[in-house]
Short mmCIF file of C-alpha atoms in Angstrom, two decimals:
data_model
loop_
_atom_site.label_atom_id
_atom_site.label_comp_id
_atom_site.label_asym_id
_atom_site.label_seq_id
_atom_site.Cartn_x
_atom_site.Cartn_y
_atom_site.Cartn_z
CA UNK A 1 147.68 71.66 148.84
CA UNK A 2 145.82 70.29 151.74
CA UNK A 3 146.62 71.86 155.61
CA UNK A 4 149.75 71.89 155.13
CA UNK A 5 150.03 71.01 159.02
CA UNK A 6 147.90 67.76 157.70
CA UNK A 7 150.39 67.00 155.34
CA UNK A 8 153.66 67.83 158.02
CA UNK A 9 152.16 65.47 160.15
CA UNK A 10 151.64 62.52 157.56
CA UNK A 11 155.31 63.43 156.32
CA UNK A 12 156.66 63.16 159.71
CA UNK A 13 154.02 59.42 160.40
CA UNK A 14 154.75 58.29 156.81
CA UNK A 15 158.19 58.16 157.52
CA UNK A 16 158.26 56.30 160.39
CA UNK A 17 155.73 54.20 159.16
CA UNK A 18 157.82 53.33 155.93
CA UNK A 19 160.83 52.89 157.76
CA UNK A 20 159.17 50.38 160.75
CA UNK A 21 157.61 48.09 157.89
CA UNK A 22 160.73 47.82 155.88
CA UNK A 23 162.96 47.06 159.61
CA UNK A 24 160.18 44.49 160.62
CA UNK A 25 160.84 42.90 157.59
CA UNK A 26 164.22 41.59 158.83
CA UNK A 27 162.32 39.75 161.63
CA UNK A 28 162.69 36.50 162.02
CA UNK A 29 165.96 36.18 159.39
CA UNK A 30 168.45 38.46 160.70
CA UNK A 31 171.95 37.00 160.87
CA UNK A 32 171.84 36.46 164.10
CA UNK A 33 169.26 36.19 166.96
CA UNK A 34 170.59 39.66 168.92
CA UNK A 35 170.21 41.55 166.11
CA UNK A 36 167.06 40.42 164.77
CA UNK A 37 165.59 41.24 168.45
CA UNK A 38 167.30 44.34 168.54
CA UNK A 39 166.37 45.44 164.04
CA UNK A 40 162.21 44.18 165.64
CA UNK A 41 162.90 46.60 169.04
CA UNK A 42 163.71 49.76 166.45
CA UNK A 43 160.90 48.67 163.88
CA UNK A 44 158.18 48.29 166.89
CA UNK A 45 159.39 51.99 168.10
CA UNK A 46 159.02 53.39 164.83
CA UNK A 47 155.59 52.17 164.32
CA UNK A 48 154.30 53.12 167.65
CA UNK A 49 155.72 56.61 166.72
CA UNK A 50 153.57 56.55 163.49
CA UNK A 51 150.71 55.78 165.73
CA UNK A 52 151.24 58.85 167.18
CA UNK A 53 151.49 61.33 164.45
CA UNK A 54 148.95 59.55 162.40
CA UNK A 55 146.00 59.86 165.13
CA UNK A 56 147.11 63.49 165.89
CA UNK A 57 146.97 63.86 161.76
CA UNK A 58 143.67 62.10 161.04
CA UNK A 59 142.57 64.46 164.57
CA UNK A 60 143.65 67.74 162.87
CA UNK A 61 141.90 66.76 159.52
CA UNK A 62 139.02 66.57 161.00
CA UNK A 63 137.01 63.36 158.56
CA UNK A 64 137.22 60.89 161.81
CA UNK A 65 140.24 58.77 159.84
CA UNK A 66 142.85 57.62 162.78
CA UNK A 67 146.09 56.26 162.24
CA UNK A 68 144.88 52.66 160.80
CA UNK A 69 142.53 54.33 158.22
CA UNK A 70 145.91 57.00 157.27
CA UNK A 71 147.84 53.88 157.49
CA UNK A 72 146.29 51.27 155.72
CA UNK A 73 143.29 53.42 153.78
CA UNK A 74 145.59 55.60 151.23
CA UNK A 75 147.74 54.47 148.14
CA UNK A 76 150.94 55.67 147.07
CA UNK A 77 150.32 58.91 145.91
CA UNK A 78 148.96 59.77 149.01
CA UNK A 79 152.08 58.59 150.89
CA UNK A 80 154.17 61.87 152.30
CA UNK A 81 158.01 59.87 153.42
CA UNK A 82 160.80 60.63 151.76
CA UNK A 83 162.81 58.36 149.69
CA UNK A 84 165.15 57.22 151.66
CA UNK A 85 162.51 54.99 154.18
CA UNK A 86 161.08 53.34 150.86
CA UNK A 87 164.65 52.54 149.86
CA UNK A 88 164.40 48.24 150.04
CA UNK A 89 166.63 46.25 153.14
CA UNK A 90 168.93 45.16 150.73
CA UNK A 91 171.82 42.84 152.95
CA UNK A 92 172.20 43.92 156.65
CA UNK A 93 175.14 46.58 155.85
CA UNK A 94 172.32 48.37 153.51
CA UNK A 95 170.19 47.99 156.00
CA UNK A 96 172.20 49.91 159.00
CA UNK A 97 173.48 52.33 156.48
CA UNK A 98 169.91 53.74 155.98
CA UNK A 99 168.75 53.36 159.12
CA UNK A 100 171.82 55.17 159.93
CA UNK A 101 171.44 58.02 157.90
CA UNK A 102 167.82 58.25 158.99
CA UNK A 103 168.47 58.41 162.65
CA UNK A 104 171.01 61.37 162.22
CA UNK A 105 168.99 63.37 160.32
CA UNK A 106 165.52 61.91 162.94
CA UNK A 107 167.46 62.83 166.01
CA UNK A 108 168.68 66.13 164.92
CA UNK A 109 165.00 67.50 163.77
CA UNK A 110 163.07 65.66 167.02
CA UNK A 111 165.56 67.97 168.89
CA UNK A 112 164.33 71.27 166.93
CA UNK A 113 160.57 69.64 167.19
CA UNK A 114 160.87 69.81 170.96
CA UNK A 115 160.43 73.22 171.22
CA UNK A 116 157.32 73.11 168.60
CA UNK A 117 154.87 75.56 169.81
CA UNK A 118 152.36 72.98 168.96
CA UNK A 119 152.56 71.14 172.32
CA UNK A 120 151.12 67.98 171.56
CA UNK A 121 153.59 68.07 168.72
CA UNK A 122 156.45 69.14 171.13
CA UNK A 123 155.42 66.11 173.68
CA UNK A 124 155.45 63.48 170.47
CA UNK A 125 159.29 64.45 169.65
CA UNK A 126 160.50 64.31 173.46
CA UNK A 127 158.98 60.82 173.66
CA UNK A 128 160.31 59.53 170.29
CA UNK A 129 163.64 61.15 170.69
CA UNK A 130 164.38 58.92 173.40
CA UNK A 131 164.19 56.10 171.14
CA UNK A 132 165.88 57.70 168.17
CA UNK A 133 169.00 58.76 170.54
CA UNK A 134 169.29 54.50 171.38
CA UNK A 135 169.04 53.70 167.99
CA UNK A 136 171.37 56.10 166.79
CA UNK A 137 174.09 55.08 169.16
CA UNK A 138 173.30 51.36 167.95
CA UNK A 139 173.21 52.18 164.12
CA UNK A 140 176.31 54.09 164.72
CA UNK A 141 178.47 51.80 166.56
CA UNK A 142 177.34 49.10 163.28
CA UNK A 143 178.33 51.70 160.62
CA UNK A 144 181.89 52.18 162.01
CA UNK A 145 182.50 48.52 163.30
CA UNK A 146 180.92 46.94 159.47
CA UNK A 147 182.59 49.36 158.05
CA UNK A 148 186.15 50.01 159.71
CA UNK A 149 185.87 45.61 160.03
CA UNK A 150 187.01 43.45 157.18
CA UNK A 151 187.57 43.94 153.84
CA UNK A 152 184.11 42.22 153.01
CA UNK A 153 182.42 44.49 155.64
CA UNK A 154 183.57 47.38 154.58
CA UNK A 155 183.55 46.79 150.74
CA UNK A 156 179.66 46.55 151.17
CA UNK A 157 179.40 49.66 153.72
CA UNK A 158 180.63 51.65 150.77
CA UNK A 159 178.53 50.19 148.44
CA UNK A 160 175.71 50.93 150.81
CA UNK A 161 176.73 54.86 151.48
CA UNK A 162 177.28 55.46 147.57
CA UNK A 163 173.68 53.79 146.96
CA UNK A 164 171.85 56.00 149.62
CA UNK A 165 173.80 58.92 149.65
CA UNK A 166 171.50 60.40 147.18
CA UNK A 167 168.51 60.08 149.56
CA UNK A 168 170.04 62.58 151.84
CA UNK A 169 169.80 65.57 150.38
CA UNK A 170 165.60 65.39 150.49
CA UNK A 171 165.63 65.16 153.98
CA UNK A 172 167.18 69.13 154.03
CA UNK A 173 164.93 70.42 151.13
CA UNK A 174 162.79 73.44 152.18
CA UNK A 175 159.10 73.99 150.68
CA UNK A 176 155.34 75.14 151.40
CA UNK A 177 154.57 73.00 153.89
CA UNK A 178 157.72 73.86 155.47
CA UNK A 179 157.60 77.30 155.24
CA UNK A 180 153.80 77.38 156.86
CA UNK A 181 154.87 75.32 159.82
CA UNK A 182 158.10 77.71 160.37
CA UNK A 183 155.94 80.87 159.61
CA UNK A 184 153.72 79.37 162.85
CA UNK A 185 156.43 78.04 165.18
CA UNK A 186 155.58 74.26 164.57
CA UNK A 187 158.81 72.55 163.34
CA UNK A 188 162.13 73.61 162.43
CA UNK A 189 163.74 74.89 159.03
CA UNK A 190 165.11 71.49 157.74
CA UNK A 191 167.60 73.27 155.69
CA UNK A 192 168.99 74.70 158.70
CA UNK A 193 169.72 71.55 160.67
CA UNK A 194 172.20 70.27 157.48
CA UNK A 195 175.45 71.18 158.92
CA UNK A 196 175.53 69.38 162.16
CA UNK A 197 173.70 66.70 159.86
CA UNK A 198 177.03 66.71 157.69
CA UNK A 199 179.28 67.10 161.37
CA UNK A 200 177.97 64.28 162.60
CA UNK A 201 178.42 62.10 159.44
CA UNK A 202 181.54 63.06 158.31
CA UNK A 203 182.65 62.22 162.05
CA UNK A 204 181.40 58.84 161.50
CA UNK A 205 182.32 57.77 158.48
CA UNK A 206 186.10 58.85 158.72
CA UNK A 207 185.85 56.28 161.61
CA UNK A 208 184.63 53.19 159.65
CA UNK A 209 186.88 54.67 156.58
CA UNK A 210 184.32 54.78 154.26
CA UNK A 211 184.50 57.67 151.49
CA UNK A 212 181.29 60.00 150.98
CA UNK A 213 180.49 60.19 147.70
CA UNK A 214 181.33 63.59 145.73
CA UNK A 215 178.23 64.39 143.75
CA UNK A 216 175.10 66.02 146.11
CA UNK A 217 172.74 65.14 143.61
CA UNK A 218 169.51 64.47 145.96
CA UNK A 219 165.98 62.59 144.30
CA UNK A 220 163.19 64.22 145.39
CA UNK A 221 159.73 63.80 145.30
CA UNK A 222 158.81 61.58 148.76
CA UNK A 223 158.14 64.43 150.97
CA UNK A 224 156.27 65.84 148.73
CA UNK A 225 154.33 63.44 147.48
CA UNK A 226 155.10 63.96 143.85
CA UNK A 227 157.67 60.67 142.61
CA UNK A 228 157.92 57.36 144.92
CA UNK A 229 160.38 55.09 143.98
CA UNK A 230 158.57 52.26 142.44
CA UNK A 231 159.50 50.22 146.08
CA UNK A 232 157.32 51.98 147.81
CA UNK A 233 153.87 50.65 145.82
CA UNK A 234 155.25 46.92 146.29
CA UNK A 235 156.06 47.43 149.75
CA UNK A 236 152.42 48.73 150.68
CA UNK A 237 150.49 45.99 148.64
CA UNK A 238 152.02 43.53 151.25
CA UNK A 239 151.36 46.15 153.87
CA UNK A 240 148.08 46.61 153.47
CA UNK A 241 146.43 43.34 151.47
CA UNK A 242 144.93 42.38 154.53
CA UNK A 243 142.93 45.80 154.47
CA UNK A 244 142.12 46.27 151.28
CA UNK A 245 140.93 42.36 150.84
CA UNK A 246 139.06 42.60 153.93
CA UNK A 247 137.91 46.05 155.21
CA UNK A 248 137.70 46.51 158.71
CA UNK A 249 138.59 42.94 159.53
CA UNK A 250 139.52 42.75 163.09
CA UNK A 251 141.40 40.36 165.01
CA UNK B 1 167.01 33.36 178.32
CA UNK B 2 166.38 31.10 181.28
CA UNK B 3 166.18 32.90 184.56
CA UNK B 4 168.31 32.93 187.45
CA UNK B 5 166.17 30.27 189.21
CA UNK B 6 166.08 27.55 186.14
CA UNK B 7 170.26 27.15 186.73
CA UNK B 8 171.20 27.02 183.41
CA UNK B 9 174.84 26.45 185.37
CA UNK B 10 173.83 23.26 187.37
CA UNK B 11 175.43 20.64 185.45
CA UNK B 12 176.86 21.71 182.36
CA UNK B 13 178.58 24.94 182.60
CA UNK B 14 181.27 24.29 184.45
CA UNK B 15 182.61 22.01 181.11
CA UNK B 16 185.00 24.37 178.57
CA UNK B 17 182.62 26.20 175.89
CA UNK B 18 185.67 24.97 173.52
CA UNK B 19 187.21 27.02 171.17
CA UNK B 20 184.29 29.50 169.41
CA UNK B 21 184.65 29.47 165.42
CA UNK B 22 186.54 32.26 164.20
CA UNK B 23 183.31 33.38 162.41
CA UNK B 24 181.04 33.72 165.79
CA UNK B 25 181.22 36.42 168.49
CA UNK B 26 182.04 35.85 172.19
CA UNK B 27 179.65 34.56 174.61
CA UNK B 28 178.53 37.24 177.51
CA UNK B 29 176.75 36.47 180.44
CA UNK B 30 174.44 39.06 181.50
CA UNK B 31 173.25 40.47 184.95
CA UNK B 32 170.62 43.50 185.49
CA UNK B 33 169.89 44.87 188.46
CA UNK B 34 166.11 44.93 188.74
CA UNK B 35 165.85 48.15 190.85
CA UNK B 36 167.64 50.21 193.07
CA UNK B 37 168.69 48.58 195.90
CA UNK B 38 168.47 44.81 194.75
CA UNK B 39 172.04 43.12 193.20
CA UNK B 40 172.35 41.93 190.22
CA UNK B 41 171.08 38.85 188.81
CA UNK B 42 172.43 36.72 185.77
CA UNK B 43 169.38 36.46 183.79
CA UNK B 44 170.86 34.96 180.71
CA UNK B 45 173.65 35.22 177.92
CA UNK B 46 174.08 36.33 174.06
CA UNK B 47 176.71 36.89 171.50
CA UNK B 48 178.43 40.00 171.21
CA UNK B 49 181.51 41.74 169.50
CA UNK B 50 182.73 43.33 171.91
CA UNK B 51 181.39 44.83 175.86
CA UNK B 52 179.70 47.86 174.26
CA UNK B 53 177.76 45.81 172.06
CA UNK B 54 177.11 43.31 174.40
CA UNK B 55 175.27 45.52 176.89
CA UNK B 56 173.24 46.90 173.98
CA UNK B 57 172.23 43.44 172.67
CA UNK B 58 171.35 42.90 176.65
CA UNK B 59 169.44 45.94 176.56
CA UNK B 60 167.52 45.08 173.76
CA UNK B 61 167.01 41.01 174.37
CA UNK B 62 166.90 41.58 178.08
CA UNK B 63 164.96 44.79 179.20
CA UNK B 64 162.42 44.99 176.60
CA UNK B 65 159.50 45.46 179.11
CA UNK B 66 161.47 47.36 181.60
CA UNK B 67 163.07 44.83 183.26
CA UNK B 68 166.29 46.64 184.95
CA UNK B 69 168.10 49.85 186.35
CA UNK B 70 171.99 48.91 185.40
CA UNK B 71 173.54 46.33 182.89
CA UNK B 72 176.71 44.07 183.98
CA UNK B 73 177.93 41.69 181.16
CA UNK B 74 180.69 39.46 181.73
CA UNK B 75 182.11 37.15 178.81
CA UNK B 76 181.46 33.65 179.84
CA UNK B 77 185.22 32.52 179.39
CA UNK B 78 186.48 34.97 182.35
CA UNK B 79 183.96 32.88 184.49
CA UNK B 80 185.38 30.48 187.04
CA UNK B 81 182.80 27.89 187.89
CA UNK B 82 183.01 25.13 191.28
CA UNK B 83 183.09 21.50 189.53
CA UNK B 84 180.03 19.57 189.75
CA UNK B 85 182.10 16.48 190.97
CA UNK B 86 182.91 18.09 193.89
CA UNK B 87 179.42 18.84 195.05
CA UNK B 88 180.02 16.51 198.20
CA UNK B 89 182.92 17.46 199.53
CA UNK B 90 182.01 21.14 199.22
CA UNK B 91 178.73 21.24 199.69
CA UNK B 92 177.36 18.84 202.15
CA UNK B 93 179.38 19.08 205.41
CA UNK B 94 177.10 22.15 205.61
CA UNK B 95 173.99 20.39 206.02
CA UNK B 96 174.23 19.17 209.45
CA UNK B 97 175.05 22.77 210.78
CA UNK B 98 171.57 24.18 211.48
CA UNK B 99 173.24 26.60 213.97
CA UNK B 100 175.25 28.94 210.98
CA UNK B 101 171.62 29.55 209.96
CA UNK B 102 169.94 32.69 211.40
CA UNK B 103 166.51 30.75 211.95
CA UNK B 104 166.50 31.40 215.62
CA UNK B 105 165.91 35.00 216.02
CA UNK B 106 162.56 36.65 215.51
CA UNK B 107 162.68 39.47 212.68
CA UNK B 108 160.51 42.70 212.96
CA UNK B 109 158.53 43.25 209.90
CA UNK B 110 159.63 45.91 209.40
CA UNK B 111 162.82 45.32 208.71
CA UNK B 112 161.84 43.81 205.13
CA UNK B 113 162.85 41.44 202.66
CA UNK B 114 167.28 40.13 203.93
#
């Protein structure tokens, strides 16, 4: 295992990078103009956070790589994002459900991360949290609105939840990297954040008239980098093709 | 995304908007206060399902570059507007009453914008 702090920062940055890119895929094709702009704002927030996390990761690594090098010059097996964020957009409801599940986790995690003993990490968490608080407000309302909406929207949201819920468990898995971060007082225990997550999730699903799947089965392997889903490679091919084809190209 | 000055209301807006299609969200007019002390100004309109989401949409559509500290939204159908045909009787009588403008006073610079 490489330096756990580097691993940890890549996890944070890769989550926001991959989700940010996924959300940006809606640009220009969202169902209404207002949602199109809102989604683009969310994507930009996430990519802005990525810059902070991955630049910090590059600094910690000390090999001269910056955020761009990490984002565009690594291949699938080096990515450390959770599987949830690399899942395809599907329909608008599925994108909103994915975003909502991530936002609830993200807000809880960043809140805890503000107390990090690592000053820069605490500062990035604090800055990101303002953006993420708004993301969650928005997705929470949308999940409730569509879940408790028409028969069509309800069914689509339930389908989205059934599809994405198996990716929730990975957010709370604790492994060697987490152990090292907890011991150093840098990051919280992910497993300890599950109860708060469930409380928010249950309350929102109740209001949205949606039913949480009974099985707690969880797909894993994204955060550790052991086994990403087939979707990430396709996404990276699109995201990275310019830098792969014309290395060091600039504007 | 018209600016307050461009007068999106001057000619056509008094005409009825017509019944929205069932699948279409209502139209909302958005007013934003740029900084404390100034009043809210009309910045444009957008569609949203309810007031709460209209404010969120306004936040995303109209305050991306730090334009505002406060947002008002009003359903467009709730706005009563004067009719362009009545322009003459409504506004022209004041044209020749210059004494209604406080232009005969010197205002000290310290007062600032009024």
